[in-house]
Amino acid sequence: MLLEQGLAPHPRNKAHYSLDCDNGIENAILLKPQTPETLLEEKQLREQLYAAVMALPEKQAKRIYARYYLGMSVSEIAAAEDVDPSRVRDSIRRGLKQLAKYF
């Protein structure tokens, strides 16, 4: 019965709580209601981040855009550009390092 509810005793500790017990605790954390102010702040932050990405050198901007906005893998980007994946990975890393200075 306890195992079905996700409440099984831990060998070293008598109290154990599992997030797999289906009582909705995950949704309370993950799906908290957003206020209009929060939505506006997130939108402005996304716009600032996009502008910062586009201000990077062209190759870095294209690669970061492809990787994080389009969801392409490093190997897909490398194949599209006909370059070694390590060059794409290094370029993205340098671009992210530049972005980290501002965010």
Coordinates of C-alpha atoms in Angstrom, one line a residue, residues 27-96:
N27 CA 2.2 20.7 -10.9
A28 CA 2.1 23.2 -8.0
I29 CA 5.7 24.0 -8.5
L30 CA 5.9 23.7 -12.3
L31 CA 2.7 25.3 -13.3
K32 CA 2.4 28.3 -11.0
P33 CA 0.1 31.1 -12.4
Q34 CA 2.0 33.9 -14.0
T35 CA 1.1 37.5 -13.5
P36 CA 0.9 40.0 -16.4
E37 CA 4.1 41.6 -15.0
T38 CA 6.0 38.4 -15.0
L39 CA 4.9 37.6 -18.6
L40 CA 6.0 41.1 -19.7
E41 CA 9.4 40.7 -18.0
E42 CA 10.0 37.3 -19.6
K43 CA 9.0 38.7 -23.0
Q44 CA 11.4 41.6 -22.6
L45 CA 14.2 39.3 -21.4
R46 CA 13.7 37.0 -24.5
E47 CA 13.8 40.1 -26.8
Q48 CA 17.0 41.3 -25.1
L49 CA 18.6 37.9 -25.3
Y50 CA 17.7 37.6 -29.0
A51 CA 19.2 41.0 -29.7
A52 CA 22.3 40.0 -27.9
V53 CA 22.6 36.8 -29.9
M54 CA 22.2 38.7 -33.1
A55 CA 24.9 41.2 -32.1
L56 CA 27.5 38.4 -31.9
P57 CA 29.8 37.7 -34.9
E58 CA 27.8 36.2 -37.7
K59 CA 28.9 32.6 -37.4
Q60 CA 28.4 32.5 -33.7
A61 CA 25.0 34.1 -34.0
K62 CA 23.9 31.6 -36.7
R63 CA 25.1 28.6 -34.8
I64 CA 23.6 29.7 -31.4
Y65 CA 20.3 30.5 -33.2
A66 CA 20.3 27.0 -34.9
R67 CA 21.2 25.2 -31.7
Y68 CA 18.9 26.9 -29.2
Y69 CA 16.1 28.5 -31.2
L70 CA 15.7 25.9 -33.9
G71 CA 16.7 22.9 -31.7
M72 CA 19.3 21.5 -34.1
S73 CA 22.1 19.3 -32.7
V74 CA 25.8 20.3 -33.1
S75 CA 26.3 17.5 -35.6
E76 CA 23.3 18.7 -37.7
I77 CA 24.7 22.2 -37.8
A78 CA 28.2 20.9 -38.6
A79 CA 26.7 18.8 -41.5
A80 CA 24.7 21.8 -42.8
E81 CA 27.9 23.9 -42.8
D82 CA 30.2 21.1 -43.9
V83 CA 32.6 21.6 -41.0
D84 CA 33.8 19.5 -38.1
P85 CA 31.4 19.4 -35.1
S86 CA 34.2 20.5 -32.8
R87 CA 34.4 23.9 -34.6
V88 CA 30.7 24.4 -34.2
R89 CA 30.9 23.4 -30.5
D90 CA 33.8 25.8 -29.9
S91 CA 32.0 28.6 -31.7
I92 CA 28.8 28.1 -29.7
R93 CA 30.9 27.9 -26.4
R94 CA 32.6 31.2 -27.3
G95 CA 29.4 32.9 -28.1
L96 CA 27.7 31.8 -24.9

